């Protein structure tokens, strides 16, 4: 944990998972697009060998350390269907940003220590949009259908036998990878389901 609200998790992808190489740009913070692009340009020309190595190293995943920076602060999206498909809009919280000074500092220090070249997904460098793989909530646990989607046994109100046991059932952002929390909630929910009769 880097502070009361943040958590840094180092991750390695398996050998051969190098497609991400095509999705990244130099990681640089900045208040606007031009500031980030200029900082990325200066960073690249100041470290040409490392930049080329990061771009062309064989088996990219094997030689890459990924740092997941997660926060437990509120951040909400609303998802709606439109003619263009599913769209997301911001909830009541302030717009998220990929430019987090603490994360930038940690990444820079680790890259320096490893003699590496720091990159981020292009959406972060170009548009200042952070990336998440943990979209949580949407099927709240409640005592009735007025306040949520599922009961305390994870069964959907009005649909006996239909259960929600994934991240949609999580009512809060834990600020860390939620897989173990989801697993524990699901294991508990399964204890309420009667086993099939034998024969």
CSV table of C-alpha atoms in Angstrom, one decimal:
chain,number,residue,atom,x,y,z
A,1,UNK,CA,0.0,0.0,0.0
A,2,UNK,CA,1.4,3.4,-1.0
A,3,UNK,CA,-1.1,5.4,1.2
A,4,UNK,CA,-4.5,4.9,2.8
A,5,UNK,CA,-6.3,4.8,-0.5
A,6,UNK,CA,-3.8,3.3,-3.0
A,7,UNK,CA,-2.2,-0.1,-3.7
A,8,UNK,CA,0.6,-1.0,-6.2
A,9,UNK,CA,0.7,-4.6,-7.5
A,10,UNK,CA,3.5,-5.8,-9.7
A,11,UNK,CA,2.4,-8.2,-12.4
A,12,UNK,CA,4.1,-10.4,-15.0
A,13,UNK,CA,2.3,-11.7,-18.1
A,14,UNK,CA,3.2,-15.1,-19.4
A,15,UNK,CA,5.8,-15.6,-22.1
A,16,UNK,CA,4.3,-14.9,-25.5
A,17,UNK,CA,1.8,-12.3,-24.3
A,18,UNK,CA,3.4,-9.5,-26.2
A,19,UNK,CA,0.4,-8.0,-28.0
A,20,UNK,CA,0.4,-5.1,-25.5
A,21,UNK,CA,3.6,-3.8,-27.1
A,22,UNK,CA,1.4,-2.4,-29.9
A,23,UNK,CA,-0.9,-0.6,-27.4
A,24,UNK,CA,1.7,1.4,-25.4
A,25,UNK,CA,3.3,4.8,-25.6
A,26,UNK,CA,6.0,6.4,-23.3
A,27,UNK,CA,4.5,7.1,-19.9
A,28,UNK,CA,4.6,10.8,-19.1
A,29,UNK,CA,2.3,12.9,-16.9
A,30,UNK,CA,1.1,16.3,-17.8
A,31,UNK,CA,-2.0,18.5,-17.6
A,32,UNK,CA,-2.7,18.5,-21.3
A,33,UNK,CA,-2.2,16.5,-24.4
A,34,UNK,CA,0.6,18.7,-25.7
A,35,UNK,CA,2.4,18.6,-22.4
A,36,UNK,CA,2.2,14.8,-22.3
A,37,UNK,CA,3.4,14.4,-25.9
A,38,UNK,CA,6.2,16.8,-25.4
A,39,UNK,CA,7.3,15.1,-22.2
A,40,UNK,CA,7.1,11.7,-24.0
A,41,UNK,CA,9.2,13.0,-26.9
A,42,UNK,CA,11.9,14.4,-24.6
A,43,UNK,CA,11.9,11.1,-22.5
A,44,UNK,CA,12.3,9.0,-25.7
A,45,UNK,CA,15.1,11.0,-27.2
A,46,UNK,CA,16.8,11.2,-23.9
A,47,UNK,CA,16.8,7.4,-23.6
A,48,UNK,CA,17.0,6.2,-27.2
A,49,UNK,CA,18.6,2.8,-26.5
A,50,UNK,CA,16.1,2.0,-23.8
A,51,UNK,CA,13.2,3.1,-26.0
A,52,UNK,CA,14.4,0.9,-28.9
A,53,UNK,CA,14.9,-2.0,-26.6
A,54,UNK,CA,11.4,-1.6,-25.2
A,55,UNK,CA,10.0,-1.5,-28.7
A,56,UNK,CA,11.9,-4.3,-30.3
A,57,UNK,CA,12.9,-6.7,-27.5
A,58,UNK,CA,11.9,-10.3,-28.4
A,59,UNK,CA,9.3,-11.9,-26.1
A,60,UNK,CA,8.1,-8.6,-24.8
A,61,UNK,CA,6.1,-10.0,-21.9
A,62,UNK,CA,9.0,-12.0,-20.5
A,63,UNK,CA,11.1,-8.9,-20.1
A,64,UNK,CA,8.3,-6.5,-18.9
A,65,UNK,CA,7.1,-5.7,-15.4
A,66,UNK,CA,3.6,-4.3,-15.3
A,67,UNK,CA,2.6,-2.1,-12.3
A,68,UNK,CA,-1.1,-2.0,-11.5
A,69,UNK,CA,-1.9,1.1,-9.4
A,70,UNK,CA,-5.3,0.8,-7.8
A,71,UNK,CA,-7.3,3.2,-5.6
A,72,UNK,CA,-10.2,2.7,-3.2
A,73,UNK,CA,-11.6,6.2,-3.8
A,74,UNK,CA,-15.0,6.5,-5.3
A,75,UNK,CA,-15.3,6.5,-9.0
A,76,UNK,CA,-18.5,5.7,-10.8
A,77,UNK,CA,-19.7,5.1,-14.3
A,78,UNK,CA,-23.2,4.6,-15.7
A,79,UNK,CA,-23.6,2.3,-18.7
A,80,UNK,CA,-26.4,2.9,-21.2
A,81,UNK,CA,-27.4,1.3,-24.5
A,82,UNK,CA,-27.7,3.5,-27.5
A,83,UNK,CA,-27.8,3.2,-31.3
A,84,UNK,CA,-24.0,3.1,-31.1
A,85,UNK,CA,-23.9,0.3,-28.6
A,86,UNK,CA,-23.1,0.5,-25.0
A,87,UNK,CA,-21.8,3.9,-23.8
A,88,UNK,CA,-20.4,5.0,-20.5
A,89,UNK,CA,-21.1,8.3,-18.7
A,90,UNK,CA,-19.6,9.6,-15.5
A,91,UNK,CA,-21.5,9.1,-12.3
A,92,UNK,CA,-21.5,11.6,-9.5
A,93,UNK,CA,-17.7,11.4,-8.8
A,94,UNK,CA,-15.2,13.7,-10.5
A,95,UNK,CA,-13.7,12.6,-13.8
A,96,UNK,CA,-10.8,10.0,-13.4
A,97,UNK,CA,-7.4,10.9,-14.6
A,98,UNK,CA,-4.4,8.8,-15.7
A,99,UNK,CA,-2.1,11.6,-14.5
A,100,UNK,CA,-1.5,10.6,-10.9
A,101,UNK,CA,1.7,12.2,-9.5
A,102,UNK,CA,2.3,9.4,-7.0
A,103,UNK,CA,2.0,6.7,-9.6
A,104,UNK,CA,4.2,8.6,-12.0
A,105,UNK,CA,6.9,9.0,-9.3
A,106,UNK,CA,6.8,5.3,-8.4
A,107,UNK,CA,6.9,4.1,-12.0
A,108,UNK,CA,9.9,6.5,-12.7
A,109,UNK,CA,11.8,5.3,-9.7
A,110,UNK,CA,11.2,1.6,-10.5
A,111,UNK,CA,12.2,2.1,-14.2
A,112,UNK,CA,15.3,3.9,-13.1
A,113,UNK,CA,16.3,1.1,-10.7
A,114,UNK,CA,15.6,-1.6,-13.3
A,115,UNK,CA,17.3,0.4,-16.1
A,116,UNK,CA,14.0,0.2,-18.0
A,117,UNK,CA,11.8,2.4,-20.1
A,118,UNK,CA,8.4,3.2,-18.7
A,119,UNK,CA,5.3,3.0,-20.9
A,120,UNK,CA,1.5,3.2,-20.5
A,121,UNK,CA,-1.4,2.3,-22.6
A,122,UNK,CA,-1.8,4.8,-25.4
A,123,UNK,CA,-5.2,6.0,-24.0
A,124,UNK,CA,-3.5,7.2,-20.9
A,125,UNK,CA,-0.7,9.1,-22.6
A,126,UNK,CA,-3.0,10.5,-25.4
A,127,UNK,CA,-6.3,11.1,-23.7
A,128,UNK,CA,-5.5,11.0,-19.9
A,129,UNK,CA,-8.0,8.2,-19.5
A,130,UNK,CA,-7.0,5.6,-16.9
A,131,UNK,CA,-7.6,1.9,-17.7
A,132,UNK,CA,-9.5,-0.5,-15.5
A,133,UNK,CA,-10.1,-4.2,-15.7
A,134,UNK,CA,-12.2,-4.2,-12.5
A,135,UNK,CA,-15.6,-2.8,-13.3
A,136,UNK,CA,-17.5,-3.5,-10.1
A,137,UNK,CA,-21.1,-3.1,-8.9
A,138,UNK,CA,-24.4,-2.7,-10.7
A,139,UNK,CA,-26.2,-5.6,-9.1
A,140,UNK,CA,-26.4,-4.4,-5.5
A,141,UNK,CA,-27.3,-6.6,-2.6
A,142,UNK,CA,-30.5,-5.4,-0.9
A,143,UNK,CA,-33.4,-6.6,1.3
A,144,UNK,CA,-35.8,-6.0,-1.6
A,145,UNK,CA,-36.0,-5.2,-5.3
A,146,UNK,CA,-36.6,-1.5,-4.5
A,147,UNK,CA,-33.0,-1.1,-3.2
A,148,UNK,CA,-31.1,-3.5,-5.4
A,149,UNK,CA,-30.9,-6.5,-7.7
A,150,UNK,CA,-30.0,-9.5,-5.6
A,151,UNK,CA,-30.7,-10.7,-2.0
A,152,UNK,CA,-28.1,-11.6,0.6
A,153,UNK,CA,-27.8,-15.0,-1.0
A,154,UNK,CA,-27.0,-13.5,-4.4
A,155,UNK,CA,-30.3,-14.6,-6.0
A,156,UNK,CA,-31.9,-12.1,-8.4
A,157,UNK,CA,-35.2,-10.7,-7.1
A,158,UNK,CA,-38.1,-12.2,-9.1
A,159,UNK,CA,-36.0,-14.8,-10.9
A,160,UNK,CA,-35.6,-17.8,-8.6
A,161,UNK,CA,-32.5,-19.9,-9.4
A,162,UNK,CA,-30.7,-17.0,-11.1
A,163,UNK,CA,-27.6,-15.8,-9.2
A,164,UNK,CA,-25.1,-13.0,-9.7
A,165,UNK,CA,-21.8,-14.0,-8.3
A,166,UNK,CA,-19.2,-11.9,-10.2
A,167,UNK,CA,-17.9,-8.3,-9.7
A,168,UNK,CA,-21.3,-6.9,-10.3
A,169,UNK,CA,-22.3,-8.0,-6.8
A,170,UNK,CA,-19.5,-6.1,-5.1
A,171,UNK,CA,-20.9,-3.1,-3.4
A,172,UNK,CA,-17.7,-1.1,-2.9
A,173,UNK,CA,-14.3,-0.6,-4.5
A,174,UNK,CA,-11.7,-2.5,-2.4
A,175,UNK,CA,-8.8,-0.7,-4.1
A,176,UNK,CA,-7.1,-4.0,-4.8
A,177,UNK,CA,-7.5,-6.8,-7.2
A,178,UNK,CA,-11.0,-8.1,-6.3
A,179,UNK,CA,-10.6,-11.7,-7.4
A,180,UNK,CA,-10.3,-13.2,-3.9
A,181,UNK,CA,-13.2,-11.1,-2.6
A,182,UNK,CA,-15.4,-12.2,-5.5
A,183,UNK,CA,-14.3,-15.8,-4.9
A,184,UNK,CA,-15.2,-15.6,-1.2
A,185,UNK,CA,-18.6,-14.0,-1.9
A,186,UNK,CA,-19.3,-16.7,-4.5
A,187,UNK,CA,-18.3,-19.5,-2.3
A,188,UNK,CA,-20.6,-18.2,0.4
A,189,UNK,CA,-23.5,-17.9,-2.1
A,190,UNK,CA,-23.0,-21.5,-3.2
A,191,UNK,CA,-23.6,-22.7,0.3
A,192,UNK,CA,-27.2,-21.7,0.0
A,193,UNK,CA,-27.9,-23.8,-3.1
A,194,UNK,CA,-29.1,-27.3,-2.3
A,195,UNK,CA,-27.1,-30.1,-3.9
A,196,UNK,CA,-28.7,-32.0,-6.8
A,197,UNK,CA,-30.3,-35.2,-5.6
A,198,UNK,CA,-28.5,-38.3,-6.6
A,199,UNK,CA,-30.2,-40.7,-9.0
